[in-house]
Amino acid sequence: MMADLGQFALALAFVASAAGVFAGLRALLRRTHSHLATSMVHLTFAACTVAAAALLIALLTHNYRVIYVREHIDSSLPTVYVIAALWGGQSGSLLLWTFLLAAFSSFAVWRLRRTSPQATLPAAVLMMFITCFFISLVVYVTDPFAQYGLTPAEGKGLNPQLRTVEMLFHPPTLYFGYVGFAVPFAIFLGGLWAKRLDAALFRSIRMWTLFAWGTLTIGIVLGAEWAYIELGWGGFWAWDPVENASLLPWLTGTAAIHSLVLTRRRGMLKTTSFILVALTFALCVFGTLLTRSGIIESVHAFGKSPLLYFFLGLIVVTAVLTVKAIAARAQLLQSKNRLQSFFSREAMFVGCVIVLLTATAVVFWGTMLPVFSRLWSEKKTWNVLTFNLTSFPFAVTLLGVMGMGMLLEQRLKGAAALLLVASAGLAGLVGAAIVHFTFRTTTVHPEFGIFFKYAPPLIIGVAAVAGAVVLAGIVWQTYKNQRLPSLRRMGAYVVHLGVVAMFLGIAGSGYVLSEETTLSPGESAKIGRYEVTFNGLDHTQPPDIYHETVANLSYTDGKQDYGKLSPSMVFFRKDSKPHSEVGVRPGLRQDLYAILSAYDGNTASFKLLLNPLIMWLWIGGAMLVLGALAAAIPRRAAARIKDADLAPPAARPASFCPSCGENIDHAGARFCPHCGTNIKEHPVEV
């Protein structure tokens, strides 16, 4: 019954979305409004909700007659992982993607009717077109409600590697990010169609871009933590094609956020902002293509499927719409202002965009090299060391541009500027020296000789300088204005401090210490300052597991006993391959990481690692998300449409804060509502 209901709901959603597209296009060509088109957006969302609920109920009731249900669960699977099976396979994850897209479209149309009514219909048509595209894939290519003729007695079960807490949230948050970037692209294109690129429209674009970027950040960080904990190799990023597929839109999304700042504040880089928003959405589709087409082998991919050419077609449509819109609205996209100096905060924003785009191009080339190289010779690939080598210059340059931008933002001169530069430089040198001489016992990249020997301390030094500048900026703004910076500005500071923390964690991987050993009960192995003792094996058989062997390890530094580690090897009933569960002792300074590699009787082989500073990667990821959330919270005044917002650009007074460059609504204000600058002491730029 649930399968029939789900198929009916998908058919209804397809008809509703297609009707919405045609009705909307007809109204746009006639330059009229269509209530039918916007109504179809909400009907599509309702139908997709019913379809997703039907598949979830089929999973929870163990309806093995549905092929998708039998392929991904069994009767012993805990309920929480039964729910996770909704996105554990090709068909279910595409249905979740479609549901999220319909939900975001419905909410975006509802909001746009209040904030940017002229752009609502063209934006709704584009979102409905994308939704209709994905519904057609679910209906005609990967039907999640296909059924057997007879009901099987038992299911096959969920992939054991997906039975983790991280996998409950990692795929959905990635989908939130991927799907979310479709909305700012549609809104921007809708504004171009309506010839209305006003403040209200850019607020909507900014909010949706920050939302999508923040959720994509959560998904990437959770995926890195899953790789660190579950795959049992001691690392967090292997430059796998599917990992890179999520990094690419994150890089261009970051560039789009910075470009949109100049577009909103100075009327600059409008074309660049539109291209970046469109490119980010296209790369989200490209990431889906890599994951689902099978053109590149990956531990994260679903395998080969006929979806390749469908996604390529959507990317081509996105490119054509982007080029056509730029050509048709070239005058509307012209910048109002130009860079006044190459040594300005605005120039640093442009530099950040250039660095991020160049890094995107390099990662894209390295990811697709196995495909491209087949066109002229044998298959070639980049290994982890090559990716690390090519990404290192971008990391250092990005940190340097970020620190310089934060320094120029303070508008310091004379002795104050010299003091800040000297203090930040000293912080960088001291931080790099402390880390290097603390963890210099080994390097993981001896093949690159002196270059990679000093690459980690260089990254740490530049990151420390950038972090010192950000902290000094917070202190200076608070002292100057006698109040803390606004929530939105503080969110930006927290995001940039999070970037610094993440680079500290990444640089720490250059000092990993590794030791492989075979021990009998009572024997010990030394790694760094720790002595790890093997106390024996325990064999258990939990309800849904065929067999689990747990190694009992204790560790001490000679002065203090820290506790136990329990790495294990798990054998699931329906999977012949053993799965390693690592033992980790986390810390701000370093992680002690233990892997049970093999055992024979009472003897066991282990791989022990000391991972310096890895905790700062997770802390930095959390700071990025919290900062983006704070920066995205709308101000009350910004939530209402003002006549000045909807007036032609030439009719509005161009009043800017001298510190942050944001628009100031009225000249009588004492403090800038964006950064808190005392305007009475600093005349407003007009």
XYZ file of C-alpha atoms in Angstrom:
686
model
C 0.000 0.000 0.000
C 2.810 2.428 0.916
C 4.574 1.685 -2.366
C 1.434 2.440 -4.361
C 0.861 5.634 -2.382
C 4.475 6.692 -2.942
C 4.291 6.098 -6.682
C 1.025 8.034 -6.915
C 2.531 10.944 -4.937
C 5.596 11.031 -7.214
C 3.380 11.019 -10.313
C 1.347 13.884 -8.847
C 4.528 15.798 -8.015
C 5.813 15.333 -11.567
C 2.559 16.569 -13.105
C 2.346 19.519 -10.687
C 5.955 20.614 -11.249
C 5.651 20.298 -15.035
C 2.377 22.252 -14.986
C 4.040 24.908 -12.830
C 6.907 25.263 -15.301
C 4.641 25.591 -18.334
C 2.198 27.955 -16.621
C 5.050 30.082 -15.342
C 6.792 30.276 -18.705
C 3.528 31.234 -20.382
C 2.988 34.036 -17.861
C 6.584 35.266 -18.197
C 6.370 35.431 -21.972
C 3.086 37.334 -21.710
C 4.518 39.472 -18.898
C 1.649 38.623 -16.560
C 1.453 36.917 -13.188
C 0.440 33.278 -12.687
C -1.076 32.160 -9.401
C -1.232 28.650 -10.864
C 2.559 28.452 -11.184
C 3.235 29.501 -7.594
C 0.444 27.241 -6.329
C 2.021 24.290 -8.122
C 5.231 24.883 -6.133
C 3.405 24.216 -2.878
C 1.459 21.260 -4.327
C 4.729 19.691 -5.509
C 6.164 20.061 -2.019
C 3.115 18.388 -0.481
C 3.284 15.479 -2.948
C 7.036 14.991 -2.393
C 6.428 14.998 1.367
C 3.902 12.177 0.977
C 6.330 10.196 -1.223
C 9.218 10.549 1.243
C 6.939 9.613 4.148
C 5.687 6.557 2.240
C 9.228 5.238 1.720
C 10.120 5.914 5.353
C 7.031 4.019 6.555
C 7.887 1.134 4.225
C 11.348 0.996 5.819
C 10.050 1.209 9.386
C 7.468 -1.532 8.750
C 10.093 -3.754 7.021
C 8.066 -4.064 3.836
C 10.525 -6.336 2.010
C 8.356 -6.502 -1.059
C 9.743 -3.055 -1.915
C 13.120 -3.738 -3.536
C 14.780 -0.700 -1.956
C 13.690 -1.774 1.533
C 15.046 -5.316 1.129
C 18.346 -4.072 -0.300
C 19.142 -1.757 2.613
C 17.715 -3.090 5.901
C 17.062 -6.323 7.760
C 15.079 -7.295 10.859
C 18.060 -6.924 13.231
C 18.885 -3.345 12.232
C 18.219 -0.755 14.988
C 15.444 1.723 14.228
C 17.762 4.720 14.041
C 19.712 3.069 11.223
C 16.497 2.011 9.514
C 15.724 5.723 9.255
C 19.253 6.361 7.934
C 18.612 3.776 5.218
C 16.291 6.365 3.627
C 19.422 8.045 2.232
C 21.681 4.985 2.307
C 21.010 4.013 -1.310
C 20.785 5.564 -4.743
C 16.993 5.772 -5.062
C 16.282 6.861 -1.509
C 18.912 9.591 -1.505
C 17.589 10.986 -4.787
C 14.087 11.011 -3.294
C 15.436 12.889 -0.255
C 17.182 15.363 -2.588
C 13.884 15.902 -4.453
C 11.945 16.387 -1.225
C 14.437 18.965 0.072
C 14.418 20.819 -3.240
C 10.614 20.978 -3.223
C 10.625 22.150 0.411
C 13.207 24.875 -0.203
C 11.378 26.006 -3.338
C 8.077 26.299 -1.495
C 9.616 28.277 1.369
C 11.657 30.504 -0.970
C 8.610 31.375 -3.083
C 6.609 32.177 0.035
C 9.364 34.523 1.269
C 10.033 36.118 -2.113
C 6.385 37.126 -2.498
C 6.929 39.352 0.550
C 10.429 40.664 -0.145
C 10.953 40.621 -3.936
C 7.577 40.074 -5.631
C 8.861 40.981 -9.111
C 11.458 38.173 -9.004
C 9.130 35.551 -7.525
C 7.660 34.082 -10.715
C 10.897 33.660 -12.737
C 12.658 32.236 -9.684
C 9.754 29.847 -9.073
C 9.842 28.662 -12.688
C 13.556 27.816 -12.489
C 13.189 26.048 -9.148
C 10.225 24.100 -10.484
C 12.210 23.118 -13.566
C 15.058 21.742 -11.412
C 12.555 19.978 -9.148
C 10.765 18.459 -12.149
C 14.131 17.239 -13.448
C 14.897 15.342 -10.235
C 11.353 13.998 -9.927
C 11.632 12.588 -13.446
C 14.842 10.780 -12.431
C 13.131 9.276 -9.388
C 10.066 8.254 -11.391
C 11.631 6.948 -14.596
C 15.245 5.989 -13.784
C 15.662 5.008 -10.105
C 12.194 4.171 -8.787
C 12.445 3.683 -4.983
C 9.031 2.005 -4.897
C 9.721 -0.822 -7.359
C 8.462 -4.146 -5.967
C 9.112 -7.878 -6.145
C 6.389 -10.227 -7.327
C 6.638 -12.141 -4.035
C 7.609 -10.809 -0.621
C 11.097 -12.017 0.511
C 11.419 -13.324 4.051
C 14.391 -11.141 5.048
C 16.368 -8.094 3.931
C 20.047 -7.800 3.055
C 20.899 -5.179 5.663
C 22.608 -1.795 5.683
C 26.245 -1.329 4.711
C 28.145 -1.736 8.020
C 30.236 1.378 7.366
C 27.027 3.439 7.399
C 26.108 2.277 10.923
C 27.674 5.282 12.646
C 26.388 8.443 14.279
C 28.162 10.585 11.674
C 26.285 8.845 8.844
C 22.964 9.797 10.449
C 23.757 13.448 9.709
C 26.573 13.599 7.121
C 24.537 12.777 3.955
C 21.469 14.897 4.865
C 23.570 17.968 5.666
C 25.470 17.565 2.388
C 22.128 17.412 0.567
C 20.970 20.520 2.420
C 24.031 22.317 1.070
C 23.795 20.942 -2.469
C 20.076 21.650 -2.757
C 20.325 24.979 -0.952
C 22.624 26.453 -3.595
C 19.878 26.024 -6.208
C 17.819 28.713 -4.479
C 20.233 31.705 -4.683
C 20.906 30.805 -8.317
C 17.169 30.876 -9.062
C 16.643 34.120 -7.118
C 19.553 35.864 -8.862
C 18.303 34.738 -12.264
C 14.781 35.810 -11.318
C 16.047 39.260 -10.379
C 17.845 39.572 -13.701
C 14.708 38.559 -15.580
C 12.667 41.145 -13.655
C 15.481 43.736 -13.961
C 15.340 44.233 -10.185
C 18.687 43.754 -8.454
C 17.729 45.665 -5.312
C 18.790 45.409 -1.679
C 15.945 43.064 -0.718
C 16.901 40.628 -3.478
C 20.555 40.579 -2.464
C 19.562 39.997 1.162
C 17.668 36.882 0.073
C 20.603 35.690 -2.047
C 22.989 36.263 0.840
C 20.800 34.437 3.364
C 20.341 31.377 1.170
C 24.027 31.299 0.214
C 25.087 31.411 3.864
C 22.547 28.718 4.750
C 23.721 26.391 1.984
C 27.392 27.086 2.722
C 26.911 26.460 6.442
C 25.102 23.150 6.004
C 27.616 22.022 3.380
C 30.363 22.842 5.892
C 28.650 20.652 8.493
C 28.413 17.806 5.986
C 32.088 18.051 4.979
C 33.321 18.177 8.585
C 31.112 15.232 9.604
C 32.377 13.297 6.583
C 35.977 13.997 7.580
C 35.244 12.845 11.131
C 33.563 9.695 9.789
C 36.653 8.898 7.704
C 38.861 9.534 10.742
C 36.857 7.300 13.081
C 35.338 4.654 10.820
C 37.736 3.884 7.963
C 40.583 3.063 10.329
C 43.551 4.595 8.523
C 44.269 7.520 10.831
C 43.547 10.335 8.376
C 40.559 12.557 7.699
C 40.923 13.573 4.031
C 42.238 11.302 1.278
C 41.456 13.567 -1.710
C 38.966 10.943 -2.856
C 36.958 12.093 -5.930
C 33.690 12.201 -3.999
C 35.359 14.089 -1.143
C 36.672 16.586 -3.688
C 33.199 16.794 -5.239
C 31.907 18.301 -1.980
C 34.953 20.567 -1.609
C 34.554 22.172 -5.056
C 31.176 23.902 -4.408
C 32.381 24.796 -0.920
C 35.329 26.704 -2.399
C 33.237 28.538 -4.996
C 30.484 29.121 -2.420
C 33.064 30.778 -0.161
C 34.166 32.929 -3.097
C 30.520 33.831 -3.807
C 29.973 34.965 -0.206
C 32.954 37.329 -0.416
C 31.980 38.608 -3.846
C 28.417 39.273 -2.686
C 29.786 41.460 0.115
C 31.230 43.872 -2.453
C 28.097 43.607 -4.587
C 25.812 44.552 -1.694
C 28.018 47.244 -0.172
C 29.669 48.863 -3.176
C 27.671 47.726 -6.186
C 30.795 45.964 -7.491
C 31.378 42.507 -9.027
C 27.726 41.902 -9.926
C 28.626 39.717 -12.897
C 31.254 37.886 -10.847
C 28.746 37.226 -8.056
C 26.184 35.844 -10.494
C 28.755 33.607 -12.187
C 29.978 32.311 -8.817
C 26.450 31.528 -7.599
C 25.674 29.721 -10.868
C 29.033 27.910 -10.845
C 28.471 26.742 -7.279
C 25.109 25.225 -8.183
C 26.618 23.600 -11.296
C 29.388 22.081 -9.140
C 26.755 20.725 -6.735
C 25.182 18.923 -9.706
C 28.667 17.829 -10.785
C 29.276 16.369 -7.327
C 26.046 14.411 -7.623
C 27.183 13.235 -11.062
C 30.498 11.931 -9.666
C 28.769 10.136 -6.804
C 26.084 8.470 -8.914
C 27.486 7.965 -12.414
C 30.378 5.606 -11.688
C 32.813 7.412 -14.018
C 35.386 7.555 -11.180
C 35.968 4.857 -8.575
C 35.408 5.906 -4.968
C 34.644 4.309 -1.620
C 31.857 6.895 -1.258
C 30.181 6.378 -4.655
C 26.971 4.440 -5.320
C 28.389 2.637 -8.356
C 27.588 2.784 -12.054
C 24.179 4.004 -13.193
C 22.567 5.581 -16.284
C 22.387 9.015 -14.622
C 25.570 10.472 -16.165
C 24.044 12.103 -19.241
C 21.030 13.438 -17.338
C 23.238 15.387 -14.938
C 25.488 16.548 -17.758
C 22.396 17.895 -19.469
C 21.398 19.855 -16.339
C 24.896 21.347 -16.105
C 24.692 22.419 -19.762
C 21.277 24.037 -19.168
C 22.719 25.909 -16.161
C 25.637 27.174 -18.258
C 23.376 28.283 -21.121
C 21.012 30.149 -18.780
C 23.961 31.865 -17.100
C 25.566 33.023 -20.351
C 22.230 34.101 -21.808
C 21.349 36.123 -18.699
C 24.734 37.880 -18.645
C 24.429 38.778 -22.317
C 20.842 40.022 -21.993
C 21.391 42.009 -18.780
C 24.933 43.275 -19.302
C 23.962 46.852 -18.468
C 22.142 45.867 -15.292
C 25.190 43.885 -14.163
C 27.622 46.764 -14.629
C 29.525 47.737 -11.489
C 28.785 51.121 -9.952
C 32.243 51.498 -8.438
C 35.777 50.390 -9.191
C 38.701 49.443 -7.026
C 40.368 52.617 -5.792
C 43.558 50.878 -4.684
C 45.204 47.479 -4.904
C 46.094 47.920 -1.244
C 42.551 48.128 0.128
C 40.076 45.863 1.874
C 38.055 45.576 -1.324
C 41.181 44.442 -3.192
C 41.706 41.732 -0.569
C 38.158 40.500 -1.214
C 38.956 40.288 -4.916
C 42.214 38.505 -4.112
C 40.346 35.997 -1.959
C 37.954 35.257 -4.834
C 40.865 34.758 -7.258
C 42.715 32.397 -4.894
C 39.594 30.317 -4.227
C 38.731 30.049 -7.917
C 42.288 29.023 -8.812
C 42.260 26.398 -6.067
C 38.918 25.131 -7.411
C 40.388 24.761 -10.896
C 43.414 22.834 -9.575
C 41.313 20.454 -7.439
C 38.906 19.926 -10.345
C 41.785 19.060 -12.680
C 43.324 16.618 -10.210
C 39.960 14.988 -9.557
C 39.062 14.547 -13.217
C 42.563 13.641 -14.438
C 41.726 9.885 -14.559
C 38.923 10.744 -17.017
C 40.750 13.413 -19.000
C 43.995 11.434 -19.330
C 42.195 8.582 -21.102
C 41.484 10.967 -23.988
C 45.148 11.142 -25.043
C 47.034 8.368 -23.188
C 46.758 5.813 -20.436
C 44.938 6.554 -17.200
C 46.750 8.913 -14.832
C 45.904 9.961 -11.289
C 47.124 12.352 -8.619
C 48.018 10.744 -5.307
C 47.597 12.338 -1.887
C 51.101 13.810 -1.923
C 50.501 15.574 -5.240
C 47.247 17.072 -3.994
C 48.963 18.229 -0.808
C 51.824 19.766 -2.761
C 49.542 21.679 -5.137
C 47.150 22.871 -2.411
C 49.872 24.158 -0.067
C 50.505 27.476 -1.901
C 46.777 28.243 -1.925
C 46.506 27.603 1.811
C 49.336 30.006 2.626
C 48.125 32.648 0.166
C 44.531 32.457 1.407
C 45.618 32.871 5.024
C 47.822 35.798 4.041
C 45.041 37.543 2.097
C 42.626 36.952 4.991
C 45.033 38.446 7.511
C 45.769 41.429 5.270
C 42.066 42.066 4.715
C 41.401 42.011 8.447
C 44.333 44.374 9.012
C 43.124 46.876 6.409
C 39.616 46.734 7.872
C 40.846 48.403 11.077
C 42.013 51.476 9.125
C 44.955 51.958 11.473
C 47.757 54.362 10.701
C 51.166 55.220 12.066
C 52.320 53.650 15.329
C 49.088 51.737 15.911
C 49.356 49.947 12.569
C 53.042 49.196 13.147
C 52.299 47.803 16.608
C 49.549 45.522 15.285
C 51.728 44.199 12.447
C 54.678 43.603 14.781
C 52.512 41.849 17.380
C 50.842 39.610 14.793
C 54.197 38.747 13.207
C 55.687 37.879 16.579
C 52.656 35.684 17.378
C 53.153 33.830 14.105
C 56.851 33.209 14.679
C 56.351 32.069 18.265
C 53.398 29.819 17.370
C 55.222 28.179 14.484
C 58.372 27.641 16.550
C 56.485 26.105 19.480
C 54.573 23.667 17.292
C 57.545 22.738 15.121
C 59.928 22.023 17.975
C 57.235 20.186 19.943
C 56.203 17.763 17.181
C 59.271 17.624 14.920
C 59.933 13.927 15.630
C 58.810 12.889 12.156
C 57.321 14.117 8.875
C 54.833 12.275 6.681
C 56.182 13.546 3.371
C 59.941 12.868 3.240
C 59.675 12.499 -0.561
C 59.432 16.271 -0.885
C 62.494 16.858 1.248
C 63.027 20.256 2.805
C 59.874 21.711 1.224
C 57.374 19.595 3.143
C 59.595 19.475 6.190
C 58.895 23.163 6.743
C 55.475 23.430 5.091
C 53.495 22.664 8.298
C 55.268 25.291 10.435
C 54.870 27.839 7.629
C 51.111 27.221 7.504
C 50.933 27.411 11.301
C 52.941 30.640 11.324
C 50.778 32.376 8.731
C 47.619 31.060 10.443
C 48.846 32.408 13.783
C 49.458 35.826 12.226
C 45.987 35.867 10.670
C 44.408 34.739 13.948
C 46.258 37.427 15.889
C 45.010 40.092 13.461
C 41.401 38.890 13.820
C 41.597 38.905 17.625
C 43.249 42.325 17.586
C 40.443 43.556 15.331
C 37.797 42.430 17.832
C 39.659 44.140 20.690
C 40.228 47.341 18.678
C 36.606 47.602 17.516
C 35.389 47.062 21.088
C 37.768 49.679 22.491
C 37.102 52.227 19.754
C 33.294 51.984 19.872
C 32.933 51.172 23.587
C 30.780 48.182 22.676
C 31.155 44.732 21.160
C 30.814 44.432 17.379
C 27.351 43.574 16.095
C 26.233 39.956 16.018
C 26.634 39.798 12.242
C 30.169 41.211 12.347
C 31.111 39.002 15.282
C 29.899 36.038 13.250
C 32.318 37.006 10.476
C 35.159 37.215 12.997
C 34.279 33.762 14.392
C 34.214 32.265 10.873
C 37.694 33.574 10.130
C 39.006 32.348 13.493
C 37.481 28.974 12.593
C 39.449 28.977 9.333
C 42.623 29.594 11.344
C 41.783 26.732 13.734
C 41.064 24.335 10.847
C 44.386 25.137 9.188
C 46.142 24.436 12.498
C 44.506 20.999 12.545
C 45.385 20.374 8.898
C 49.006 21.449 9.410
C 49.250 19.116 12.390
C 48.909 16.154 10.016
C 52.444 16.985 8.883
C 53.759 15.767 12.253
C 51.965 12.407 12.531
C 53.936 9.767 14.417
C 53.179 6.141 13.473
C 54.205 2.807 14.981
C 53.227 -0.726 13.943
C 53.745 -3.505 16.456
C 52.683 -7.051 17.390
C 52.080 -7.698 21.091
C 51.199 -10.528 23.421
C 49.253 -9.892 26.649
C 51.358 -7.892 29.091
C 53.747 -6.510 26.455
C 54.087 -2.796 25.717
C 55.002 -0.508 22.828
C 56.349 3.040 22.939
C 54.999 5.879 20.799
C 55.978 9.453 21.564
C 55.630 10.072 25.280
C 53.121 7.247 25.723
C 53.691 3.625 26.655
C 50.813 1.442 25.441
C 50.259 -1.950 27.114
C 48.233 -4.796 25.603
C 46.044 -6.504 28.255
C 44.347 -9.165 26.120
C 41.361 -9.749 23.822
C 37.654 -9.970 24.590
C 35.245 -11.781 22.249
C 31.600 -10.688 22.274
C 28.528 -11.312 20.133
C 26.003 -8.430 20.240
C 22.498 -9.096 18.820
C 23.017 -7.819 15.276
C 26.736 -8.655 14.996
C 28.240 -11.993 14.082
C 31.386 -11.510 16.128
C 33.370 -8.685 17.724
C 36.904 -8.918 19.027
C 37.944 -6.084 21.344
C 41.553 -5.348 22.272
C 42.110 -3.944 25.760
C 44.892 -1.357 25.802
C 46.070 0.860 28.645
C 48.446 3.755 28.224
C 50.629 5.938 30.427
C 53.270 8.613 30.023
C 55.359 7.233 32.903
C 53.870 9.684 35.389
C 50.131 9.210 35.025
C 47.817 6.419 33.925
C 45.372 7.906 31.401
C 42.896 5.079 30.971
C 42.062 2.535 28.285
C 41.673 2.255 24.548
C 39.438 -0.387 22.993
C 40.040 -0.849 19.255
C 38.067 -3.747 17.836
C 37.443 -5.861 14.767
C 33.796 -6.496 13.885
C 32.404 -9.242 11.629
C 28.820 -8.685 10.497
C 26.635 -11.644 9.603
C 25.985 -10.608 6.016
C 29.412 -9.179 5.253
C 32.520 -11.351 5.007
C 34.918 -8.421 5.397
C 36.003 -7.416 8.922
C 35.471 -3.803 9.941
C 37.860 -1.990 12.237
C 36.584 0.177 15.063
C 39.397 2.411 16.246
C 40.248 3.486 19.760
C 40.925 7.215 20.167
C 42.039 9.303 23.101
C 41.286 12.884 21.931
C 43.086 15.968 23.185
C 43.757 19.586 22.272
C 47.454 18.804 21.895
C 47.221 15.487 20.079
C 45.143 12.322 19.635
C 46.378 8.867 20.558
C 44.901 6.588 17.893
C 44.930 2.773 17.966
C 43.904 0.314 15.224
C 43.562 -3.452 15.680
C 45.066 -4.701 12.414
C 44.980 -8.493 12.987
C 45.019 -11.131 15.713
C 46.003 -14.772 16.058
C 45.082 -16.493 19.283
C 46.130 -14.141 22.081
C 48.619 -12.217 19.930
C 47.477 -9.039 18.189
C 48.950 -6.573 15.715
C 48.334 -2.867 16.138
C 48.933 0.375 14.340
C 49.425 3.247 16.780
C 49.422 6.906 15.766
C 49.875 10.270 17.425
C 47.884 12.877 15.484
C 48.899 16.376 16.636
C 46.379 19.227 16.705
C 43.623 17.210 15.000
C 41.081 18.416 17.591
C 41.459 21.956 16.242
C 40.066 20.800 12.910
C 36.765 19.834 14.544
C 36.746 22.983 16.709
C 37.356 25.123 13.622
C 34.530 23.418 11.753
C 32.129 24.147 14.617
C 33.268 27.790 14.656
C 32.615 28.097 10.921
C 29.052 26.875 11.351
C 28.296 29.001 14.426
C 29.807 32.081 12.807
C 27.824 31.576 9.611
C 24.646 31.184 11.682
C 25.338 34.453 13.525
C 26.149 36.263 10.273
C 22.946 34.978 8.645
C 20.557 36.131 11.385
C 18.555 38.962 9.774
C 18.223 42.343 11.403
C 14.693 43.506 12.103
C 15.112 46.528 9.883
C 16.377 44.349 7.056
C 13.347 42.095 7.201
C 11.030 44.823 5.922
C 10.918 46.257 2.425
C 11.571 49.965 2.345
C 10.742 52.357 -0.425
C 14.437 53.149 -0.693
C 15.161 49.474 -1.367
C 12.740 49.305 -4.277
C 13.627 52.661 -5.794
C 15.965 52.763 -8.800
C 19.630 52.779 -7.755
C 20.156 56.382 -8.883
C 17.315 57.597 -6.641
C 18.887 56.289 -3.420
C 21.514 58.246 -1.464
C 24.807 56.344 -1.413
C 25.697 56.644 2.299
C 28.327 54.235 3.546
C 29.942 53.561 6.894
C 33.641 54.561 6.710
C 34.666 51.423 8.613
C 32.697 48.510 7.164
C 31.243 50.068 3.997
C 27.652 49.040 4.761
C 24.690 51.250 3.800
C 23.475 53.588 6.566
C 19.749 54.228 6.410
C 19.695 57.616 8.121
C 22.374 60.198 8.695
C 21.258 60.868 12.274
C 22.434 57.504 13.545
C 25.167 57.610 16.155
C 26.480 54.100 15.598
C 26.721 52.043 12.429
C 24.094 49.272 12.773
C 26.463 46.792 11.095
C 29.842 47.162 12.811
C 29.155 49.550 15.695
C 31.504 52.328 14.519
C 30.850 55.689 16.215
C 29.701 57.759 13.233
C 29.892 61.013 15.189
C 33.654 60.577 15.380
C 33.947 59.340 11.774
C 32.033 61.303 9.130
C 29.809 59.211 6.861
C 31.034 58.776 3.301
C 28.496 59.976 0.733
